[in-house]
PDB file of C-alpha atoms in Angstrom:
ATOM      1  CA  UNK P  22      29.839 212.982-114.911  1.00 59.00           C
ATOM      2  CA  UNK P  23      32.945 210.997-114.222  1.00 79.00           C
ATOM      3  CA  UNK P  24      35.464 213.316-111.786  1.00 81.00           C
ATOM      4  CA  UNK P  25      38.229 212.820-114.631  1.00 85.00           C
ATOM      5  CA  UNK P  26      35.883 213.829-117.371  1.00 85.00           C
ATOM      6  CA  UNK P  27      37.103 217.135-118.677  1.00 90.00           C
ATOM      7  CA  UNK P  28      35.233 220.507-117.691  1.00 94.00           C
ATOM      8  CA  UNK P  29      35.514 223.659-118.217  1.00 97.00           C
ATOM      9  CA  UNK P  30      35.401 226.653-115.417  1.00 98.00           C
ATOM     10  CA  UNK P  31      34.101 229.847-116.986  1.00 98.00           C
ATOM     11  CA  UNK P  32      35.384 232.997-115.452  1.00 98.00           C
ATOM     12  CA  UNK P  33      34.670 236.659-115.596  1.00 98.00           C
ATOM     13  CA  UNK P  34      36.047 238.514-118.697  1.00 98.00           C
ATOM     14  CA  UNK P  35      35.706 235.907-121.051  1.00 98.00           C
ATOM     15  CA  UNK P  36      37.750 233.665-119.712  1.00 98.00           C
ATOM     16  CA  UNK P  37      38.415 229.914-118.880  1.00 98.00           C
ATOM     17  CA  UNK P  38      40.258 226.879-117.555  1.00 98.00           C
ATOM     18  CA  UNK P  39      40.328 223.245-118.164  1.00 97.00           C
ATOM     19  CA  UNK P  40      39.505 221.102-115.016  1.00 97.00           C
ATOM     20  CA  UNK P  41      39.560 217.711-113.930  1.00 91.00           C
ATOM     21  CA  UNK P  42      42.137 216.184-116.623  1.00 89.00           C
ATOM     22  CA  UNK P  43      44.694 217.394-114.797  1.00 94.00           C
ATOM     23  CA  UNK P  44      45.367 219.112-111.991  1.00 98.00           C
ATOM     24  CA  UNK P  45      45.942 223.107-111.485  1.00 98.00           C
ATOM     25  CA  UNK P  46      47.306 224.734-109.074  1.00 98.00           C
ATOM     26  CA  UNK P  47      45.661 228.098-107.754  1.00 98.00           C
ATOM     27  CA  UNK P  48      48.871 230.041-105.300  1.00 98.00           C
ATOM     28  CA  UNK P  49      47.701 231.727-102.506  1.00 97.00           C
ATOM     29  CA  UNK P  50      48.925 235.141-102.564  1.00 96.00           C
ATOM     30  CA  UNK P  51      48.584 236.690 -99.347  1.00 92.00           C
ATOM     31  CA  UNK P  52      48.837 240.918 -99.023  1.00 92.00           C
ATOM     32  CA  UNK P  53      48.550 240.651 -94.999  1.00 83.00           C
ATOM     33  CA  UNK P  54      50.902 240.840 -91.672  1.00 76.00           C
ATOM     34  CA  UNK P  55      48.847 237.996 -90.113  1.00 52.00           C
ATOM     35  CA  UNK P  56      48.419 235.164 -92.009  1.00 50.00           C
ATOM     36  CA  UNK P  57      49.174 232.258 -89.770  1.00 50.00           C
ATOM     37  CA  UNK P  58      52.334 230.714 -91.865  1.00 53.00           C
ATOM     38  CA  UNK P  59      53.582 233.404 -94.474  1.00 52.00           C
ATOM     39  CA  UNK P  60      52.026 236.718 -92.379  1.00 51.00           C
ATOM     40  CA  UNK P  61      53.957 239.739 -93.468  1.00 55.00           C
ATOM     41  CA  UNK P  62      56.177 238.079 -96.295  1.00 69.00           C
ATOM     42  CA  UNK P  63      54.085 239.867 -98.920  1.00 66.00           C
ATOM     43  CA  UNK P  64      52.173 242.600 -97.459  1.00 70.00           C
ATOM     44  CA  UNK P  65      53.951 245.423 -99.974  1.00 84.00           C
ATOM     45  CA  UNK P  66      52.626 245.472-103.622  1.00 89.00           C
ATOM     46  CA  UNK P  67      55.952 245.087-105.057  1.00 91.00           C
ATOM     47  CA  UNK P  68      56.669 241.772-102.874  1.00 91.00           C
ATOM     48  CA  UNK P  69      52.873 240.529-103.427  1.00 93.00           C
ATOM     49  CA  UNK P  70      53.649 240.776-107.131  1.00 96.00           C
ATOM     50  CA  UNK P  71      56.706 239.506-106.815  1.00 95.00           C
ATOM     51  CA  UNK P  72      55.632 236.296-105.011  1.00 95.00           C
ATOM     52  CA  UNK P  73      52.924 235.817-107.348  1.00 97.00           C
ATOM     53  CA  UNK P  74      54.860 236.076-110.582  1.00 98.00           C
ATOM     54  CA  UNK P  75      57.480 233.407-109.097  1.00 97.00           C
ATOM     55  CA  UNK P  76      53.813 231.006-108.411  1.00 98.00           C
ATOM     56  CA  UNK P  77      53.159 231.443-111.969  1.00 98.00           C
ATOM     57  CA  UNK P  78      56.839 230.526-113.073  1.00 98.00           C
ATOM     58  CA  UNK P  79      57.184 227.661-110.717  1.00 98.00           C
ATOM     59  CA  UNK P  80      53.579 226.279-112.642  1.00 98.00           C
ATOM     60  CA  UNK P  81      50.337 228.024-110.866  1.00 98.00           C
ATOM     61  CA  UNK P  82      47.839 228.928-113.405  1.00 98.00           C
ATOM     62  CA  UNK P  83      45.107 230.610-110.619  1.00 98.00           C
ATOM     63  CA  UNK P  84      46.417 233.330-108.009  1.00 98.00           C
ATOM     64  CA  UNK P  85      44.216 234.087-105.239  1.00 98.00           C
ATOM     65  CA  UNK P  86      45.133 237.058-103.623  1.00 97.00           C
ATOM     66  CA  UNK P  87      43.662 237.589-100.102  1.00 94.00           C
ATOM     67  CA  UNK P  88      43.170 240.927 -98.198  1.00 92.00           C
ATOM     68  CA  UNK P  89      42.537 239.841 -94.778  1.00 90.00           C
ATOM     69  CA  UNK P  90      43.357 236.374 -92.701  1.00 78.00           C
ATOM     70  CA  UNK P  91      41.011 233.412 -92.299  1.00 71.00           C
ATOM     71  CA  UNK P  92      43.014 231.622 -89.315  1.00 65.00           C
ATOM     72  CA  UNK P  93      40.556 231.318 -86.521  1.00 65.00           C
ATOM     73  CA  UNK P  94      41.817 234.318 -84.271  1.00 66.00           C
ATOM     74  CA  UNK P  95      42.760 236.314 -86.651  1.00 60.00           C
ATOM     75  CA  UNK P  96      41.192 239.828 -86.529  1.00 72.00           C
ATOM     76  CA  UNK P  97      38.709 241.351 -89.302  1.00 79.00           C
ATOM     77  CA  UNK P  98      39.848 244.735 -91.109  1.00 86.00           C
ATOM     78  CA  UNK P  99      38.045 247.063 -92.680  1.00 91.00           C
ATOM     79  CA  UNK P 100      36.600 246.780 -96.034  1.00 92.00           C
ATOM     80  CA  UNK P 101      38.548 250.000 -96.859  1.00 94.00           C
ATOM     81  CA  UNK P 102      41.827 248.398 -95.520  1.00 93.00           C
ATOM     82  CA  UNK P 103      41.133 244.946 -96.671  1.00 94.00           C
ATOM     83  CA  UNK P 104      40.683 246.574-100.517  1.00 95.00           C
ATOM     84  CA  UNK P 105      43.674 248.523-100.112  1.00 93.00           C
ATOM     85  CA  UNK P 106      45.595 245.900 -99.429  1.00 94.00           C
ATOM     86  CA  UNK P 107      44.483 243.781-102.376  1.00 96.00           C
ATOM     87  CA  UNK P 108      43.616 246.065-105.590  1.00 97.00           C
ATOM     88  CA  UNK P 109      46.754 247.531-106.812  1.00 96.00           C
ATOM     89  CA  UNK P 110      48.299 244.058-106.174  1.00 97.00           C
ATOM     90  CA  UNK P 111      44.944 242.608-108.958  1.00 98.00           C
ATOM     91  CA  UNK P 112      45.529 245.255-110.977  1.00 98.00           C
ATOM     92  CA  UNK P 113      49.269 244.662-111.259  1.00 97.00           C
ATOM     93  CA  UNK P 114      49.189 241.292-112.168  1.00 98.00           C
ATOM     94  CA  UNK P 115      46.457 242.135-114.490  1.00 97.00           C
ATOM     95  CA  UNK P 116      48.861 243.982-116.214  1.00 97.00           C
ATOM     96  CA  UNK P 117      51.906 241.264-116.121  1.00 97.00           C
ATOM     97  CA  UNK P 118      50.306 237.916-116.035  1.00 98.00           C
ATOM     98  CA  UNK P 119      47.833 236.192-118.259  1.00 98.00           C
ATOM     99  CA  UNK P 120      47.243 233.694-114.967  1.00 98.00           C
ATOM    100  CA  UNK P 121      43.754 233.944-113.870  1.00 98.00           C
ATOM    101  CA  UNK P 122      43.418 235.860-110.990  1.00 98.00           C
ATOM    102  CA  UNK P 123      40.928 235.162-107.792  1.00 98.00           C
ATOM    103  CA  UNK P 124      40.074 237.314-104.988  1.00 98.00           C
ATOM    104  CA  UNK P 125      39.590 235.784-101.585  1.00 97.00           C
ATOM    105  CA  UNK P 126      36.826 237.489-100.288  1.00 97.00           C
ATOM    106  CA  UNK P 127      33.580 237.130 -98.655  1.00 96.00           C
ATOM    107  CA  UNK P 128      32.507 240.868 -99.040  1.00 97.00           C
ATOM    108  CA  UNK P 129      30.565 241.645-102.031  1.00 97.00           C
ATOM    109  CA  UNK P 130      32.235 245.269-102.537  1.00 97.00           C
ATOM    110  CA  UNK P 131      35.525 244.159-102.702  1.00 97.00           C
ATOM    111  CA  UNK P 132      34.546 241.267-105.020  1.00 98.00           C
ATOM    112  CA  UNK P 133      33.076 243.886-107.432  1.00 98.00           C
ATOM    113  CA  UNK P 134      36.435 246.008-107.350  1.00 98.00           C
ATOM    114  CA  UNK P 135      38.281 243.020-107.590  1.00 98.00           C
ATOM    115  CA  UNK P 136      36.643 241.814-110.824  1.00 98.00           C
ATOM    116  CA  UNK P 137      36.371 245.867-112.051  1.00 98.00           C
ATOM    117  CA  UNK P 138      40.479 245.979-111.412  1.00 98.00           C
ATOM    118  CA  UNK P 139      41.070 242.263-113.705  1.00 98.00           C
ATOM    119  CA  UNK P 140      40.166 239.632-110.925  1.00 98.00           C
ATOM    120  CA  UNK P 141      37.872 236.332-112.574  1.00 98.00           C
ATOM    121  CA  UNK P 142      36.927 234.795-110.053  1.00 98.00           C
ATOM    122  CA  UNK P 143      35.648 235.143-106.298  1.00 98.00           C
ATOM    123  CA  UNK P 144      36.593 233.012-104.052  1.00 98.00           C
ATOM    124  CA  UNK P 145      34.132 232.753-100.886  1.00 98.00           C
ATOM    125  CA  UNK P 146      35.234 231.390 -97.481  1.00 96.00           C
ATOM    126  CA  UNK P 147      31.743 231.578 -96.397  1.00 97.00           C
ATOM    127  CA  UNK P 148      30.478 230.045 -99.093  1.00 98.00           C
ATOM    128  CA  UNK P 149      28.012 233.294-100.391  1.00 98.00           C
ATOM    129  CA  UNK P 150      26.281 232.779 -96.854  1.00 97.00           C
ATOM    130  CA  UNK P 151      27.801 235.798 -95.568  1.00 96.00           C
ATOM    131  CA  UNK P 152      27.057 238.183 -98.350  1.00 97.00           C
ATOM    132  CA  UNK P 153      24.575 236.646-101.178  1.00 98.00           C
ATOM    133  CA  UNK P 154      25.383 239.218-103.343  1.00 98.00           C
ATOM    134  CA  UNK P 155      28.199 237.847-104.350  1.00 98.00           C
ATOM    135  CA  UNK P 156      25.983 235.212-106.189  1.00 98.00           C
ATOM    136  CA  UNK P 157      24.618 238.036-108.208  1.00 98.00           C
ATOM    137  CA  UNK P 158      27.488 239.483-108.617  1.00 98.00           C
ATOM    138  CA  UNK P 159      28.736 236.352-110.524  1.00 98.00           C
ATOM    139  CA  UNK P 160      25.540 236.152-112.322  1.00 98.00           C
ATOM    140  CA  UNK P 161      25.770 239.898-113.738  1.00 98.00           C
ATOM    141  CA  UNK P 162      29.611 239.560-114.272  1.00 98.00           C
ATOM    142  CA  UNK P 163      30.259 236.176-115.662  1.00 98.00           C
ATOM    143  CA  UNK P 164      32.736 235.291-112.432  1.00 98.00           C
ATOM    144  CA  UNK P 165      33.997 232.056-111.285  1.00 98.00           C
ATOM    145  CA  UNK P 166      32.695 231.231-108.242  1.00 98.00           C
ATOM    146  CA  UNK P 167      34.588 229.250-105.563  1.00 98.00           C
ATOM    147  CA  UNK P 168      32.105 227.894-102.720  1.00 98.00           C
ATOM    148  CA  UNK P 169      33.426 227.047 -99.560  1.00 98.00           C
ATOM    149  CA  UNK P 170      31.943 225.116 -96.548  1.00 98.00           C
ATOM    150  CA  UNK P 171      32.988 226.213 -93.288  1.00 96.00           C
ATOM    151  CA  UNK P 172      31.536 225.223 -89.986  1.00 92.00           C
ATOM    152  CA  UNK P 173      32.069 228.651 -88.652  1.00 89.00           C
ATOM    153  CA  UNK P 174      29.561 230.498 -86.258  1.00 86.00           C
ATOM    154  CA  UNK P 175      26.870 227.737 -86.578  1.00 90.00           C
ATOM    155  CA  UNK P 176      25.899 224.153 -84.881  1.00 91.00           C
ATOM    156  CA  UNK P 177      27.285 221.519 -87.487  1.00 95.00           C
ATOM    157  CA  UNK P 178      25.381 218.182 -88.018  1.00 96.00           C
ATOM    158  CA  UNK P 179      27.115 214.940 -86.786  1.00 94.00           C
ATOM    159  CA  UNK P 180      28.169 213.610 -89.941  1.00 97.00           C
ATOM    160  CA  UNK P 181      30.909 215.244 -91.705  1.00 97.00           C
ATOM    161  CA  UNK P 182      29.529 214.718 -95.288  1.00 98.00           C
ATOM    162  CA  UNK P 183      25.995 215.039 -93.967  1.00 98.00           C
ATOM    163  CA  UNK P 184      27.268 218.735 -92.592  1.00 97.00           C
ATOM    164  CA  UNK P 185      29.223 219.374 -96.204  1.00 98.00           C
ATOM    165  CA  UNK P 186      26.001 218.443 -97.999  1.00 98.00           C
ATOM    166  CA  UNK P 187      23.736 220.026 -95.840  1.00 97.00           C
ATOM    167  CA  UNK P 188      26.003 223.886 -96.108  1.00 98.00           C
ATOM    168  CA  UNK P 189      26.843 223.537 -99.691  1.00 98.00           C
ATOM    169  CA  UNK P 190      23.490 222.316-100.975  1.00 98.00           C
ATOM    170  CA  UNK P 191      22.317 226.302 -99.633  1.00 98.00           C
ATOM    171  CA  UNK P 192      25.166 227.794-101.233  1.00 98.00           C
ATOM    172  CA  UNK P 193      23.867 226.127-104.788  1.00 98.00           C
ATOM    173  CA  UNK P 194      20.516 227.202-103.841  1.00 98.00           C
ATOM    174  CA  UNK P 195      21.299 230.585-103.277  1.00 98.00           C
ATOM    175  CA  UNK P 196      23.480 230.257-106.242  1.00 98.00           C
ATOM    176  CA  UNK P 197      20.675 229.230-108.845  1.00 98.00           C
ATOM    177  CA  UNK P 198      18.555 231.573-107.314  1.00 98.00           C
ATOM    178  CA  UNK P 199      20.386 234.406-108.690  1.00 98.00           C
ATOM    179  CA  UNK P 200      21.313 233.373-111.954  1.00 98.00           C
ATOM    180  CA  UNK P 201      24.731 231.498-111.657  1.00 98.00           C
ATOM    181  CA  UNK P 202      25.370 229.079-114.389  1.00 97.00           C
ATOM    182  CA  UNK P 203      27.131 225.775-113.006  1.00 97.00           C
ATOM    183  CA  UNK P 204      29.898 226.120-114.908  1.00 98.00           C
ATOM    184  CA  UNK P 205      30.837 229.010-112.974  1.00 98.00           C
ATOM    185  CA  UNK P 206      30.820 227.022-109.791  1.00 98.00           C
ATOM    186  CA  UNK P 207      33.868 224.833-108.198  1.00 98.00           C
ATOM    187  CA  UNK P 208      33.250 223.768-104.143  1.00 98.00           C
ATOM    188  CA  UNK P 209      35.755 223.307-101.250  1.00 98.00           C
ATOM    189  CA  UNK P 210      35.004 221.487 -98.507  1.00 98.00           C
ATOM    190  CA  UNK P 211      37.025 224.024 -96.882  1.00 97.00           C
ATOM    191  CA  UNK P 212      39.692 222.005 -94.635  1.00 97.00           C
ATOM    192  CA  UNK P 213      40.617 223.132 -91.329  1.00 93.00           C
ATOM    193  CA  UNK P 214      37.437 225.542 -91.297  1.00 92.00           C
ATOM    194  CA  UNK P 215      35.605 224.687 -87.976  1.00 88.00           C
ATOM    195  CA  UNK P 216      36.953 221.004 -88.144  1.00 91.00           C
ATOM    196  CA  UNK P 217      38.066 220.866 -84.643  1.00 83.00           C
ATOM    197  CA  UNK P 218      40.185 217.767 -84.619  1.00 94.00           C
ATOM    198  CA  UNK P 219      42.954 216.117 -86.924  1.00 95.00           C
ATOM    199  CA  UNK P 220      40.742 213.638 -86.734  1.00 96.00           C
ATOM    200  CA  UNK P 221      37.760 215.473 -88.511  1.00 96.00           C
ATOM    201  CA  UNK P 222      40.309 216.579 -91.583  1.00 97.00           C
ATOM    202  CA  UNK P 223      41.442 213.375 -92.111  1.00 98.00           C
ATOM    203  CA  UNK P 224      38.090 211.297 -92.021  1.00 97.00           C
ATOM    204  CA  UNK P 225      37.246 214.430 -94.571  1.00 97.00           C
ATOM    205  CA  UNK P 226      40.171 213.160 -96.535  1.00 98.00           C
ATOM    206  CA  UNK P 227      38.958 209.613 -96.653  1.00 98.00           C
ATOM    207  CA  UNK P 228      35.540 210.328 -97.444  1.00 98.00           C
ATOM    208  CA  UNK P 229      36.439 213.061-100.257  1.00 98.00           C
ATOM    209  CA  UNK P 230      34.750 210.976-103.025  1.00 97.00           C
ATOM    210  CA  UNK P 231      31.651 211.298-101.930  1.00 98.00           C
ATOM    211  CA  UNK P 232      31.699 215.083-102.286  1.00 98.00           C
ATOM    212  CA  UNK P 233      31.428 214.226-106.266  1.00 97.00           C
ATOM    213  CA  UNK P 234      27.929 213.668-105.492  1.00 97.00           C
ATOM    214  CA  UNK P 235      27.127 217.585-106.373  1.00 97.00           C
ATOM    215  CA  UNK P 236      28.976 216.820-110.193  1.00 97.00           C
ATOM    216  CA  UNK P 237      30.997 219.935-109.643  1.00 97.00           C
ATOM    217  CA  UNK P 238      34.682 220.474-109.611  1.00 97.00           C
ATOM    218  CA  UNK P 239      36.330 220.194-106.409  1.00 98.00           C
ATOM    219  CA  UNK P 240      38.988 222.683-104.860  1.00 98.00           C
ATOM    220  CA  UNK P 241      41.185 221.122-102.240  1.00 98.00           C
ATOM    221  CA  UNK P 242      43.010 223.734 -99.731  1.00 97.00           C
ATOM    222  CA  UNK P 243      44.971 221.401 -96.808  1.00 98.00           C
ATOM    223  CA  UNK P 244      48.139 223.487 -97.898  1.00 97.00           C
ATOM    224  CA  UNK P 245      50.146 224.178 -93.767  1.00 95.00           C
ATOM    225  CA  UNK P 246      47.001 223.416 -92.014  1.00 95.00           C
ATOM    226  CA  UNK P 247      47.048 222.868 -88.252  1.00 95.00           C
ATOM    227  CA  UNK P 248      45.890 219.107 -88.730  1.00 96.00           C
ATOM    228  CA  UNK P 249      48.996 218.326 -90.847  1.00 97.00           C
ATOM    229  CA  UNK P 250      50.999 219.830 -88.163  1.00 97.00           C
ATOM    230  CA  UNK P 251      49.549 217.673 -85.747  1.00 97.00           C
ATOM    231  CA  UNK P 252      50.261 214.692 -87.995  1.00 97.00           C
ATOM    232  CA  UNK P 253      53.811 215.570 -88.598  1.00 98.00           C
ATOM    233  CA  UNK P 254      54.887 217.520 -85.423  1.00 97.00           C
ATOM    234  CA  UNK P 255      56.008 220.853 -87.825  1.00 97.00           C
ATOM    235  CA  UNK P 256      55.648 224.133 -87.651  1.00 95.00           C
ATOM    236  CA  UNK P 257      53.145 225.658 -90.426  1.00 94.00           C
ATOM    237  CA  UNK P 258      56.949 226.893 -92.766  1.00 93.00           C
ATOM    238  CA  UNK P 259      57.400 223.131 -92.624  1.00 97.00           C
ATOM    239  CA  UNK P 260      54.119 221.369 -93.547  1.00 97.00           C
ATOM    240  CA  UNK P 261      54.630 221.979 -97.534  1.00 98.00           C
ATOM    241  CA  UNK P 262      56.435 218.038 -98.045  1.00 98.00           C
ATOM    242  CA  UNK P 263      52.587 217.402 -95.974  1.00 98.00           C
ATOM    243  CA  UNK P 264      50.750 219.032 -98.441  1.00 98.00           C
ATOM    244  CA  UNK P 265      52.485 217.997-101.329  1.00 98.00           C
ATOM    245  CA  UNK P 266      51.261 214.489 -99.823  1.00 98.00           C
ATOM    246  CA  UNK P 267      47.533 215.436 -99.277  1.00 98.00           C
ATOM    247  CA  UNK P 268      47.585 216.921-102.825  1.00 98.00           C
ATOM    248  CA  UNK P 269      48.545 213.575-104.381  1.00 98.00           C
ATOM    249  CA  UNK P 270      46.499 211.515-102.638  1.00 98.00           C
ATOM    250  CA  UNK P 271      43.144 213.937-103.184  1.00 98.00           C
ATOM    251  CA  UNK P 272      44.217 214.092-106.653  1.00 98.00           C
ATOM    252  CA  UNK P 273      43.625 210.231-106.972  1.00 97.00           C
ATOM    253  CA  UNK P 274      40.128 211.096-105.081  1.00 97.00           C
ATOM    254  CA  UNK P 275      39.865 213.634-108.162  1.00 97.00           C
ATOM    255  CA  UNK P 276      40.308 216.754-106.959  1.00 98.00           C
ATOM    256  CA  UNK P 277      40.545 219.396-109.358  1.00 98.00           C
ATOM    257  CA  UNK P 278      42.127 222.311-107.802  1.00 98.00           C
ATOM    258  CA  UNK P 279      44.972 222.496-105.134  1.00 98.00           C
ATOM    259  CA  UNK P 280      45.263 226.357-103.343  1.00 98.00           C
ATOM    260  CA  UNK P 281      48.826 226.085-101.792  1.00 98.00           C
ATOM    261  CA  UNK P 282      51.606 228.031-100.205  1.00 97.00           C
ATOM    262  CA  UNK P 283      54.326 226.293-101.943  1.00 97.00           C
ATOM    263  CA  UNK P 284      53.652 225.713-105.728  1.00 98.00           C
ATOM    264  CA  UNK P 285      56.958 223.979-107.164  1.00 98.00           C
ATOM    265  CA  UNK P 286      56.464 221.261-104.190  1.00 98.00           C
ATOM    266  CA  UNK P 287      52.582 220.500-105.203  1.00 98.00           C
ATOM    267  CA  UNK P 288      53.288 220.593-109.054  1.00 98.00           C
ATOM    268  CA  UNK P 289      55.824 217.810-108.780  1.00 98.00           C
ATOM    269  CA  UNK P 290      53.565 215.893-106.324  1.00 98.00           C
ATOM    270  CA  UNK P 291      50.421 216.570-108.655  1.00 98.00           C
ATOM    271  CA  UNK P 292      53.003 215.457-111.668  1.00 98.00           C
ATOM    272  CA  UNK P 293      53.287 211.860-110.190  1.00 98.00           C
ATOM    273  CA  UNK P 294      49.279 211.891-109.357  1.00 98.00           C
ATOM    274  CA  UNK P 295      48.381 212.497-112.682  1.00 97.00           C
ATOM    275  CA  UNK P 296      51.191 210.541-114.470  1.00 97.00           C
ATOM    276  CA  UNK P 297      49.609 207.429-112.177  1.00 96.00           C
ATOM    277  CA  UNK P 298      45.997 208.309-113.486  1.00 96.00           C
ATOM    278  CA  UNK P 299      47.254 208.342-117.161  1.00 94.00           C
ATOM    279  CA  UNK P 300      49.068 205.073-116.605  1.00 95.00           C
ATOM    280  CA  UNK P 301      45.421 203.920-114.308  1.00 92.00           C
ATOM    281  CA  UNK P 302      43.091 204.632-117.768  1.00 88.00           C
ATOM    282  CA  UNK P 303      45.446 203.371-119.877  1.00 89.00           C
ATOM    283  CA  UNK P 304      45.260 199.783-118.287  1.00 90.00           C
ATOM    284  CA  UNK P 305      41.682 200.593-117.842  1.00 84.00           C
ATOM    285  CA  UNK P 306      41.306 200.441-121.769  1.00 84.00           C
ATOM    286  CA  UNK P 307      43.695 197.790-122.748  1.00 85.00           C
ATOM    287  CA  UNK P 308      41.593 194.920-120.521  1.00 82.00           C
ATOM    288  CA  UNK P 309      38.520 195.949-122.128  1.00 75.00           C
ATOM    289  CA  UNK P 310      40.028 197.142-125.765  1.00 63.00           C
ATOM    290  CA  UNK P 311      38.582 193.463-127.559  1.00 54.00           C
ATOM    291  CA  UNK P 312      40.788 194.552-130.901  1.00 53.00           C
ATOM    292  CA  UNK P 313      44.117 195.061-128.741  1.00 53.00           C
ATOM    293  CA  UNK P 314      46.140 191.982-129.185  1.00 46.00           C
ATOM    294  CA  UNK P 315      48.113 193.056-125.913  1.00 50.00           C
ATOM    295  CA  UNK P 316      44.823 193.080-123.815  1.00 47.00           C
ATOM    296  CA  UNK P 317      44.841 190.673-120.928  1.00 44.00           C
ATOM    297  CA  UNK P 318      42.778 188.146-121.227  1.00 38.00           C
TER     298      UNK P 318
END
């Protein structure tokens, strides 16, 4: 499958979205005090729902709400606390937004409330390594699955693709072993997650293409990371023009999905991306369209 063909991600509740023919935007929406660059800007309901209905005006069409930080010394809560946080925020939107709604979450519990309260999809930072029930979770639901790699809390292999293939290949294994149809699956090669150096994030960058070697959609999430603050000397508020930049250019690498902070930013950026595609096929066809009297010769 070509990364531009069109595909379709098939979510819990009957539900799904059109991928790869243009990009979509999936806001991150998170309900915590700690996140490292929007911690405590939306840890009330009211301002979590707020937030997210503004991502869905400003042209987000996924909203991932998270319950408990992923920066890398950020401190684990509860289950109890982390479900708090997030459920009456799901089932809220549930009741205001027709945006499909993701849960980030690597515990299988809070995945299951999250889908009972109107989530559709899960989206795993340990890529259903963690907790494999989540894979059978998605199986007996009919959730989207998002699989991220992450170097955390194990010895990576040399190579960076090597590493992503090696990690996500045991994801889809633990994946098919419980039932989950591929078109429930998108992967992220989870930037900034135990990639140590700028260096490591941007040689993932380069070598994104090759990730289309699994023929599954592809989820990119650079959005304030520490390596584009290293690259631009800004604070995490100030790395959204950054992103915006990443997003384009792993659009052209065909990325599906973008999970940012700042949505209005990314759309525009993702605008240009996919206007530059369109204008990329249509040249495509003209040279090799023999009835088109305007086709170069």
């Amino acid at each position: 499958m070509n990364q531009f063909d069109s595909s379709f991600w098939r979510v819990a509740h009957g539900r799904e979205i059109e991928l790869n023919k243009r990009a979509v935007i999936m806001a991150i929406v998170n309900v915590t005090p700690d996140s490292f660059s929007d911690g405590g800007l939306y840890d009330t309901v009211d301002r979590a729902v707020e937030h997210a209905l503004q991502a869905v005006a400003d042209g987000a069409e996924i909203l991932d709400i998270g319950g408990e930080s992923t920066r890398p010394d950020a401190a684990s809560v509860s289950p109890a606390e982390e479900q708090a946080r997030v459920l009456p925020v799901i089932e809220a939107l549930s009741r205001r937004t027709e945006a499909l709604i993701s849960i980030d979450t690597y515990r299988a519990e809070a995945a299951r409330r999250a889908i009972n309260a109107g989530a559709h999809i899960v989206n795993d930072v340990f890529g259903l390594q963690k907790e494999p029930e989540i894979a059978a979770l998605s199986a007996e639901t009919g959730a989207g699955l998002c699989i991220m790699h992450t170097g955390r809390d194990r010895q990576k292999l040399a190579d960076i693709i090597e590493d992503q293939v090696f990690f996500l290949e045991r994801s889809l294994e633990i994946a098919s072993a419980a039932g989950v149809l591929r078109d429930r699956i998108v992967l992220d090669p989870g930037f900034g997650f135990a990639k140590e150096t700028p260096g490591e994030n941007l040689e993932l960058m380069v070598r994104f293409e090759e990730l289309h070697r699994f023929g599954l959609p592809l989820l990119a999430g650079t959005s304030r990371k520490r390596f584009l603050g290293a690259v631009t000397g800004r604070e995490p508020a100030e790395r959204d023009a950054a992103t915006a930049a990443t997003s384009a250019l792993l659009r052209l690498q065909g990325a599906a999905v973008f999970r940012v902070h700042n949505v209005a930013i990314n759309r525009d950026a993702l605008a240009v991306a996919d206007a530059m595609l369109a204008a990329r096929n249509d040249a495509s066809k003209a040279r090799h369209d023999p009835w088109d009297p305007n086709a170069a010769l």
